[in-house]
Coordinates of C-alpha atoms in Angstrom, one line a residue:
Chain A
X25 CA 21.5 -3.3 -55.7
X26 CA 23.9 -0.3 -56.2
X27 CA 22.9 3.1 -54.9
X28 CA 21.6 5.4 -57.5
X29 CA 20.9 9.1 -57.6
X30 CA 18.7 10.6 -60.2
X31 CA 19.5 14.2 -61.1
X32 CA 17.4 16.5 -63.3
X33 CA 18.4 19.5 -65.3
X34 CA 17.2 22.8 -63.7
X35 CA 17.4 25.6 -66.3
X36 CA 18.3 29.1 -65.1
X37 CA 15.4 31.5 -64.9
X38 CA 14.5 32.6 -68.4
X39 CA 16.1 29.7 -70.2
X40 CA 14.6 26.4 -71.4
X41 CA 15.8 22.9 -71.8
X42 CA 16.9 21.6 -75.2
X43 CA 18.6 18.8 -77.1
X44 CA 21.7 21.0 -77.2
X45 CA 22.1 20.8 -73.4
X46 CA 21.7 17.0 -73.6
X47 CA 24.5 16.9 -76.2
X48 CA 26.8 19.1 -74.0
X49 CA 26.1 16.9 -71.0
X50 CA 26.8 13.7 -73.0
X51 CA 30.1 15.2 -74.4
X52 CA 31.0 16.2 -70.8
X53 CA 30.7 12.6 -69.7
X54 CA 32.9 11.5 -72.5
X55 CA 35.5 14.2 -71.7
X56 CA 36.0 12.8 -68.2
X57 CA 36.6 9.3 -69.8
X58 CA 33.2 7.9 -69.6
X59 CA 33.0 4.7 -71.8
X60 CA 29.8 4.5 -73.8
X61 CA 28.0 1.2 -73.2
X62 CA 24.8 1.6 -75.1
X63 CA 21.3 3.1 -75.0
X64 CA 18.8 3.0 -72.1
X65 CA 15.2 3.7 -71.8
X66 CA 12.5 4.1 -69.1
X67 CA 8.8 4.8 -69.5
X68 CA 6.6 6.8 -67.2
X69 CA 2.8 7.0 -67.3
X70 CA 0.5 9.4 -65.5
X71 CA -2.8 7.8 -64.7
X72 CA -6.1 9.5 -64.3
X73 CA -9.3 8.0 -62.9
X74 CA -12.2 7.3 -65.2
X75 CA -15.2 8.7 -63.4
X76 CA -18.9 8.3 -64.0
X77 CA -19.4 11.4 -61.8
X78 CA -16.8 14.2 -62.3
X79 CA -17.8 16.0 -59.1
X80 CA -16.0 13.3 -57.0
X81 CA -12.6 13.9 -58.7
X82 CA -11.0 15.2 -55.5
X83 CA -11.5 11.8 -53.8
X84 CA -8.9 10.3 -56.1
X85 CA -5.2 10.8 -56.3
X86 CA -3.9 13.3 -58.9
X87 CA -0.3 12.0 -58.8
X88 CA -0.7 8.3 -59.6
X89 CA 2.3 7.3 -61.7
X90 CA 3.5 4.1 -63.2
X91 CA 7.1 3.5 -64.3
X92 CA 9.1 0.8 -66.0
X93 CA 12.8 1.0 -65.3
X94 CA 15.6 0.1 -67.7
X95 CA 17.2 -2.1 -65.0
X96 CA 14.0 -4.1 -64.4
X97 CA 12.4 -5.1 -67.7
X98 CA 9.9 -7.6 -66.0
X99 CA 8.7 -5.2 -63.3
X100 CA 6.5 -2.2 -63.1
X101 CA 6.3 0.4 -60.3
X102 CA 3.4 2.5 -59.0
X103 CA 3.9 5.6 -57.0
X104 CA 1.3 7.9 -55.3
X105 CA 3.7 10.5 -54.0
X106 CA 1.2 12.5 -52.0
X107 CA 0.4 9.4 -49.9
X108 CA 3.9 8.1 -49.8
X109 CA 3.0 4.9 -51.5
X110 CA 5.3 2.9 -53.8
X111 CA 4.5 -0.6 -55.1
X112 CA 6.6 -3.0 -57.1
X113 CA 4.7 -5.5 -59.3
X114 CA 5.2 -7.8 -62.3
X115 CA 4.8 -6.2 -65.7
X116 CA 1.5 -8.0 -66.0
X117 CA 0.0 -5.5 -63.6
X118 CA -0.4 -3.1 -66.5
X119 CA -2.8 -5.6 -68.2
X120 CA -4.7 -5.8 -64.9
X121 CA -5.0 -2.0 -64.8
X122 CA -6.3 -2.0 -68.4
X123 CA -8.9 -4.7 -67.6
X124 CA -10.1 -2.9 -64.6
X125 CA -11.0 0.2 -66.7
X126 CA -10.8 2.4 -63.7
X127 CA -7.6 4.3 -64.5
X128 CA -6.2 5.2 -67.8
X129 CA -2.7 6.5 -68.8
X130 CA -3.3 10.1 -70.0
X131 CA 0.4 11.1 -70.4
X132 CA 3.2 8.8 -71.2
X133 CA 6.9 9.9 -71.2
X134 CA 10.1 8.3 -72.3
X135 CA 13.5 8.8 -70.6
X136 CA 16.1 7.8 -73.1
X137 CA 19.7 8.3 -73.9
X138 CA 23.1 6.7 -73.5
X139 CA 24.7 4.8 -70.7
X140 CA 28.4 5.1 -69.7
X141 CA 30.9 3.3 -67.4
X142 CA 33.2 5.6 -65.5
X143 CA 35.4 3.6 -63.0
X144 CA 33.0 2.4 -60.3
X145 CA 30.2 4.6 -61.5
X146 CA 27.6 4.0 -64.1
X147 CA 26.0 7.1 -65.7
X148 CA 22.9 7.4 -67.7
X149 CA 22.1 10.7 -69.4
X150 CA 18.8 11.1 -71.2
X151 CA 16.1 13.3 -72.4
X152 CA 12.5 13.3 -71.3
X153 CA 10.1 13.3 -74.2
X154 CA 6.4 12.5 -74.7
X155 CA 5.9 9.2 -76.4
X156 CA 4.6 10.6 -79.6
X157 CA 6.8 13.7 -79.8
X158 CA 10.4 14.7 -80.0
X159 CA 10.0 17.8 -77.8
X160 CA 12.5 17.7 -75.1
X161 CA 10.7 18.3 -71.8
X162 CA 13.6 17.7 -69.5
X163 CA 17.0 16.0 -69.0
X164 CA 17.8 13.5 -66.4
X165 CA 21.0 11.9 -65.3
X166 CA 21.3 8.6 -63.3
X167 CA 24.5 8.3 -61.2
X168 CA 25.0 4.8 -59.9
X169 CA 27.9 3.8 -57.6
X170 CA 28.3 0.1 -58.2
X171 CA 30.2 -1.2 -55.1
X172 CA 27.8 0.0 -52.4
X173 CA 24.1 -0.6 -51.7
X174 CA 23.8 1.4 -48.5
X175 CA 22.7 4.9 -49.1
X176 CA 24.3 6.3 -46.0
X177 CA 27.7 4.7 -46.7
X178 CA 27.6 5.9 -50.3
X179 CA 26.6 9.5 -49.6
X180 CA 30.2 10.9 -49.3
X181 CA 31.5 9.3 -52.4
X182 CA 28.4 10.4 -54.4
X183 CA 28.8 14.0 -53.2
X184 CA 32.4 14.0 -54.2
X185 CA 31.6 12.6 -57.6
X186 CA 29.0 15.3 -58.1
X187 CA 31.5 18.0 -57.2
X188 CA 33.8 16.7 -60.0
X189 CA 30.9 16.5 -62.4
X190 CA 29.7 20.0 -61.7
X191 CA 33.2 21.4 -62.1
X192 CA 33.6 19.6 -65.5
X193 CA 30.2 20.8 -66.7
X194 CA 30.7 24.4 -65.5
X195 CA 33.4 24.8 -68.2
X196 CA 30.7 24.6 -70.8
X197 CA 28.8 27.6 -69.4
X198 CA 25.4 26.1 -69.7
X199 CA 22.3 28.0 -68.6
X200 CA 21.4 25.7 -65.7
X201 CA 22.6 22.9 -63.6
X202 CA 21.9 19.3 -62.6
X203 CA 20.1 19.0 -59.3
X204 CA 19.8 16.1 -56.9
X205 CA 16.7 16.1 -54.6
X206 CA 17.1 14.6 -51.2
X207 CA 14.1 12.9 -49.8
X208 CA 13.1 10.8 -46.8
X209 CA 12.7 7.3 -48.1
X210 CA 11.5 6.2 -44.7
X211 CA 8.2 7.9 -45.4
X212 CA 7.7 5.4 -48.2
X213 CA 8.5 2.5 -46.0
X214 CA 11.9 2.1 -47.7
X215 CA 15.2 1.4 -45.8
X216 CA 18.8 2.2 -46.2
X217 CA 19.5 -0.7 -48.6
X218 CA 18.9 0.5 -52.1
X219 CA 16.2 -1.1 -54.3
X220 CA 14.4 -0.3 -57.6
X221 CA 11.6 1.1 -55.5
X222 CA 13.9 3.8 -54.4
X223 CA 14.6 4.6 -58.0
X224 CA 10.9 4.7 -58.8
X225 CA 10.3 7.2 -56.0
X226 CA 13.2 9.3 -57.2
X227 CA 11.7 9.5 -60.7
X228 CA 8.3 10.5 -59.3
X229 CA 10.0 13.3 -57.4
X230 CA 12.0 14.4 -60.4
X231 CA 8.8 14.6 -62.4
X232 CA 7.1 16.7 -59.7
X233 CA 10.0 19.2 -59.8
X234 CA 10.1 19.3 -63.6
X235 CA 6.4 20.1 -63.7
X236 CA 6.8 22.7 -61.1
X237 CA 9.6 24.3 -63.0
X238 CA 7.6 24.4 -66.3
X239 CA 4.6 25.9 -64.4
X240 CA 6.9 28.5 -62.8
X241 CA 8.3 29.5 -66.3
X242 CA 4.8 29.7 -67.7
X243 CA 3.5 31.6 -64.7
Chain B
X26 CA -6.7 -17.3 -69.2
X27 CA -7.4 -20.3 -67.1
X28 CA -9.4 -23.5 -67.0
X29 CA -11.2 -24.1 -63.7
X30 CA -13.5 -26.5 -62.0
X31 CA -14.7 -26.7 -58.4
X32 CA -16.4 -29.2 -56.1
X33 CA -17.1 -29.7 -52.5
X34 CA -16.2 -32.6 -50.2
X35 CA -16.9 -33.5 -46.7
X36 CA -14.0 -32.9 -44.3
X37 CA -14.1 -36.6 -43.2
X38 CA -13.1 -37.7 -46.8
X39 CA -10.3 -35.1 -47.3
X40 CA -7.6 -37.5 -46.1
X41 CA -8.7 -40.1 -48.7
X42 CA -8.7 -37.4 -51.4
X43 CA -5.2 -36.5 -50.3
X44 CA -4.1 -40.1 -50.7
X45 CA -5.7 -40.3 -54.1
X46 CA -4.1 -37.0 -55.2
X47 CA -0.7 -38.1 -53.9
X48 CA -0.9 -41.2 -56.1
X49 CA -2.2 -39.3 -59.1
X50 CA 0.2 -36.4 -59.0
X51 CA 3.4 -38.0 -57.8
X52 CA 4.5 -34.8 -56.1
X53 CA 4.5 -33.7 -52.5
X54 CA 1.6 -31.7 -51.3
X55 CA 2.2 -28.1 -50.3
X56 CA 0.5 -26.4 -47.4
X57 CA -2.0 -23.7 -48.2
X58 CA -2.8 -20.8 -46.1
X59 CA -4.0 -17.8 -48.1
X60 CA -5.8 -14.6 -47.1
X61 CA -7.9 -13.5 -50.0
X62 CA -9.2 -10.0 -50.1
X63 CA -11.8 -9.1 -52.6
X64 CA -11.8 -5.3 -53.4
X65 CA -14.5 -3.5 -55.4
X66 CA -14.3 -0.1 -57.0
X67 CA -16.3 2.7 -55.4
X68 CA -19.6 3.9 -56.9
X69 CA -18.3 6.5 -59.4
X70 CA -15.0 4.9 -60.3
X71 CA -14.5 3.4 -63.6
X72 CA -16.4 2.9 -66.9
X73 CA -18.0 -0.1 -65.1
X74 CA -17.6 -1.3 -61.6
X75 CA -14.6 -3.6 -61.2
X76 CA -13.2 -6.1 -58.8
X77 CA -9.7 -7.2 -58.0
X78 CA -8.4 -9.9 -55.6
X79 CA -5.4 -9.6 -53.4
X80 CA -4.0 -12.9 -52.2
X81 CA -1.5 -13.0 -49.3
X82 CA 0.3 -16.3 -49.0
X83 CA 0.8 -16.7 -45.2
X84 CA 2.6 -19.9 -45.5
X85 CA 5.9 -18.2 -46.5
X86 CA 8.5 -17.0 -43.9
X87 CA 7.7 -13.5 -45.2
X88 CA 4.1 -13.2 -46.5
X89 CA 3.9 -12.7 -50.3
X90 CA 1.2 -10.9 -52.2
X91 CA -0.4 -11.5 -55.6
X92 CA -3.0 -9.3 -57.4
X93 CA -5.5 -11.3 -59.5
X94 CA -8.1 -10.1 -62.0
X95 CA -10.6 -12.7 -63.0
X96 CA -12.6 -11.9 -66.1
X97 CA -15.6 -13.3 -67.8
X98 CA -16.0 -16.9 -68.8
X99 CA -16.1 -18.1 -72.3
X100 CA -19.7 -18.4 -73.6
X101 CA -21.5 -19.9 -76.5
X102 CA -22.0 -23.4 -78.0
X103 CA -18.2 -24.1 -77.8
X104 CA -18.1 -23.3 -74.1
X105 CA -21.2 -25.4 -73.4
X106 CA -19.5 -28.4 -74.8
X107 CA -16.6 -28.1 -72.5
X108 CA -17.0 -29.4 -69.0
X109 CA -14.6 -26.9 -67.5
X110 CA -14.9 -23.2 -67.2
X111 CA -12.5 -21.2 -69.4
X112 CA -12.1 -17.6 -68.3
X113 CA -9.7 -14.7 -68.6
X114 CA -7.4 -14.3 -65.7
X115 CA -4.3 -12.1 -65.1
X116 CA -2.2 -12.1 -62.0
X117 CA 0.9 -10.3 -60.9
X118 CA 3.2 -10.6 -57.9
X119 CA 3.1 -7.4 -56.0
X120 CA 4.8 -5.9 -53.0
X121 CA 3.2 -5.5 -49.6
X122 CA 1.8 -2.0 -50.1
X123 CA -0.7 -3.2 -52.7
X124 CA -3.7 -3.0 -50.4
X125 CA -2.9 0.5 -49.3
X126 CA -2.5 1.5 -53.0
X127 CA -5.8 0.1 -54.1
X128 CA -7.5 1.7 -51.2
X129 CA -6.0 5.0 -52.2
X130 CA -7.2 4.4 -55.8
X131 CA -10.8 4.1 -54.6
X132 CA -11.1 0.3 -54.1
X133 CA -12.9 -0.8 -51.0
X134 CA -12.9 -4.2 -49.2
X135 CA -15.9 -6.1 -50.2
X136 CA -15.2 -9.4 -48.4
X137 CA -12.2 -11.4 -47.3
X138 CA -11.6 -15.1 -46.7
X139 CA -8.9 -17.3 -45.3
X140 CA -8.3 -20.6 -47.1
X141 CA -6.5 -23.3 -45.2
X142 CA -5.6 -26.6 -46.6
X143 CA -3.2 -28.1 -49.0
X144 CA -2.4 -28.1 -52.7
X145 CA -0.8 -30.2 -55.4
X146 CA 1.0 -28.7 -58.4
X147 CA 2.0 -31.0 -61.2
X148 CA 2.3 -31.3 -64.9
X149 CA 0.0 -33.5 -67.0
X150 CA -0.1 -32.0 -70.5
X151 CA -0.9 -28.8 -68.6
X152 CA 0.3 -27.3 -65.4
X153 CA -2.5 -28.3 -63.0
X154 CA -3.1 -27.1 -59.5
X155 CA -5.4 -28.9 -57.2
X156 CA -6.2 -27.3 -53.8
X157 CA -8.4 -28.6 -51.0
X158 CA -9.2 -26.1 -48.4
X159 CA -11.6 -25.0 -45.8
X160 CA -12.9 -21.5 -46.4
X161 CA -13.0 -19.3 -43.3
X162 CA -14.5 -15.9 -42.7
X163 CA -13.3 -13.2 -40.4
X164 CA -15.6 -11.8 -37.8
X165 CA -13.5 -8.6 -37.6
X166 CA -11.7 -6.9 -40.5
X167 CA -8.4 -8.7 -41.2
X168 CA -8.6 -10.8 -38.0
X169 CA -7.3 -14.0 -39.6
X170 CA -6.4 -15.5 -36.2
X171 CA -10.1 -15.5 -35.3
X172 CA -11.4 -16.8 -38.6
X173 CA -14.2 -19.4 -38.5
X174 CA -15.3 -21.9 -41.2
X175 CA -18.0 -20.7 -43.6
X176 CA -19.3 -24.2 -44.0
X177 CA -18.1 -26.4 -41.1
X178 CA -17.5 -30.0 -42.1
X179 CA -17.2 -29.1 -45.8
X180 CA -14.2 -28.2 -47.9
X181 CA -13.7 -26.8 -51.4
X182 CA -11.7 -28.5 -54.1
X183 CA -10.4 -26.2 -56.8
X184 CA -8.7 -27.4 -59.9
X185 CA -7.0 -24.7 -62.1
X186 CA -4.7 -24.7 -65.0
X187 CA -3.3 -21.7 -66.9
X188 CA -4.3 -21.7 -70.6
X189 CA -4.0 -19.6 -73.7
X190 CA -6.4 -19.0 -76.6
X191 CA -4.2 -21.5 -78.6
X192 CA -4.2 -24.3 -76.1
X193 CA -7.3 -24.1 -73.9
X194 CA -8.8 -27.2 -75.6
X195 CA -5.9 -29.4 -74.6
X196 CA -5.8 -27.9 -71.1
X197 CA -9.5 -28.4 -70.7
X198 CA -9.1 -32.0 -71.7
X199 CA -6.3 -32.5 -69.3
X200 CA -8.4 -31.1 -66.4
X201 CA -11.4 -33.1 -67.5
X202 CA -9.3 -36.2 -67.5
X203 CA -8.1 -35.5 -63.9
X204 CA -11.7 -34.9 -62.9
X205 CA -12.7 -38.4 -64.0
X206 CA -10.1 -39.9 -61.7
X207 CA -11.4 -37.9 -58.7
X208 CA -15.0 -38.6 -59.5
X209 CA -15.5 -41.3 -56.9
X210 CA -14.7 -38.8 -54.2
X211 CA -15.7 -35.4 -55.5
X212 CA -17.7 -34.2 -58.4
X213 CA -16.0 -31.3 -60.1
X214 CA -17.8 -28.9 -62.3
X215 CA -17.8 -25.3 -63.5
X216 CA -18.0 -22.8 -60.6
X217 CA -21.5 -21.8 -59.6
X218 CA -22.7 -25.1 -61.0
X219 CA -22.2 -27.4 -58.0
X220 CA -24.0 -30.7 -57.8
X221 CA -23.1 -31.3 -54.1
X222 CA -21.2 -34.1 -52.6
X223 CA -20.7 -37.5 -54.2
X224 CA -23.0 -40.1 -52.8
X225 CA -20.4 -42.8 -53.2
X226 CA -17.6 -40.8 -51.5
X227 CA -17.9 -42.7 -48.2
X228 CA -17.4 -46.0 -49.9
X229 CA -14.6 -44.7 -52.1
X230 CA -12.8 -43.1 -49.2
X231 CA -13.1 -46.4 -47.2
X232 CA -11.6 -48.2 -50.1
X233 CA -8.7 -45.8 -50.3
X234 CA -8.1 -45.9 -46.6
X235 CA -8.4 -49.7 -46.3
X236 CA -4.6 -50.3 -46.5
X237 CA -3.9 -48.1 -43.6
X238 CA -3.7 -44.9 -45.6
X239 CA -0.3 -44.1 -44.3
X240 CA 1.6 -44.4 -47.6
X241 CA 0.3 -43.4 -51.0
X242 CA -1.6 -46.0 -52.8
X243 CA -2.6 -46.2 -56.4
X244 CA -6.2 -45.9 -57.0
X245 CA -6.8 -47.6 -60.4
X246 CA -9.7 -46.9 -62.6
X247 CA -10.3 -49.0 -65.6
X248 CA -12.2 -48.0 -68.6
X249 CA -14.1 -51.0 -69.8
X250 CA -16.6 -50.5 -72.5
X251 CA -16.4 -46.8 -72.0
X252 CA -17.5 -46.9 -68.4
X253 CA -15.3 -46.0 -65.4
X254 CA -15.2 -48.4 -62.6
X255 CA -13.3 -47.7 -59.4
X256 CA -11.4 -50.7 -58.0
X257 CA -9.4 -51.6 -54.9
X258 CA -5.8 -52.7 -55.3
X259 CA -6.8 -56.4 -54.7
X260 CA -9.6 -56.3 -57.3
X261 CA -7.2 -54.8 -59.8
X262 CA -4.6 -57.5 -59.3
X263 CA -7.3 -60.1 -59.8
X264 CA -8.6 -58.4 -62.9
X265 CA -5.1 -58.1 -64.4
X266 CA -4.6 -61.9 -64.0
X267 CA -7.9 -62.6 -65.7
X268 CA -8.3 -60.0 -68.4
X269 CA -5.4 -59.0 -70.6
X270 CA -7.6 -56.8 -72.8
X271 CA -8.2 -54.2 -70.1
X272 CA -6.2 -51.0 -70.3
X273 CA -4.8 -50.1 -66.9
X274 CA -4.2 -46.4 -66.2
X275 CA -1.3 -46.1 -63.9
X276 CA -1.1 -42.4 -63.2

């Protein structure tokens, strides 16, 4: 599978994320000759344990996520980032979790937007919104380099692309920037060959950063 | 949802059962070597306590994992009239970290088993799977190489077929029909409702093995006056010559 980086919008201190920034980013892709291919959507769920005794809450993970990816409609991914666990399953695992009645999705978010082809790259730019709201909580951008599945081999070309992207975006004087987070996939038992599980872990990390940003702004 | 029946058979008759199944199913058997881990939720987790099974298929070049949730069986007068158990069941293929994940979520190992044997998967109105296996327990956690039989000399026969609320009647009927053909060797009934081994199994096995048992033979049963009579190949040929009114079930 092609290597993919998942960037998220980091607003400057004192500014917030909005639909306007998403529009600007989308227009920027089109200005560098990105060809619109259609819409994309991913869904993320935060799960919380259902406990008969709340005093034991600390025993259970607080960062248990489930995510369905646009590329993999029949699969579902679980991540417990603090314990470096990622699991790929069939979509039916969601029904199993429902029947177990031990964990419940407390927060559900959509990542949705437009997908573009740009030479050997596929770009997806999208907003992060709660499932029953239009409030933009964040902006993400997937950058996929189609010819290569090795993360090491693709690193240089991805970095060069991002330089071009940052330069194009800087002309719009937006109050923030897109950020890529490097992480050690080996800790999750994942290798150099890119897989959807890598994407799931990336999204979990993006969410952790977005939450930290929101909390810092509120603080 | 699935339809399921179970039975037990003495190990000495398993070869005869395999011959019978080979003839009935018309497909090659598959080896079965599955490590089954039964996990239960911890004391305070969940609205009610819950159980989930992890199955690791060890017969593949790279072990593959499945998560399975078995729910309650259908109850009531309708269920009592069906000779198979109809119960909710959901399963999902899952990557190898599933056990670590469920442990992290608060699920603990309740017990584990190693099932070793063979299975037939075929289509007869429904997708039916018949497995015949010895059930082995581990003396140390996850020590599958040191597993020992739970009941030496006995094996379990499982017949399962996926079903939906719309078709469980047809699927149940298909499973029941198969059970009738296996009746001379093994009595299949709803799980937890075992009636033990079949007293005529030895004779039936001898009949099946009497032609050498190397190649698959057809074990004909005839329904005459609504009674099922097991026959050997020679007796069947004789009957066919004499009685044209008998329906022969070549399966």
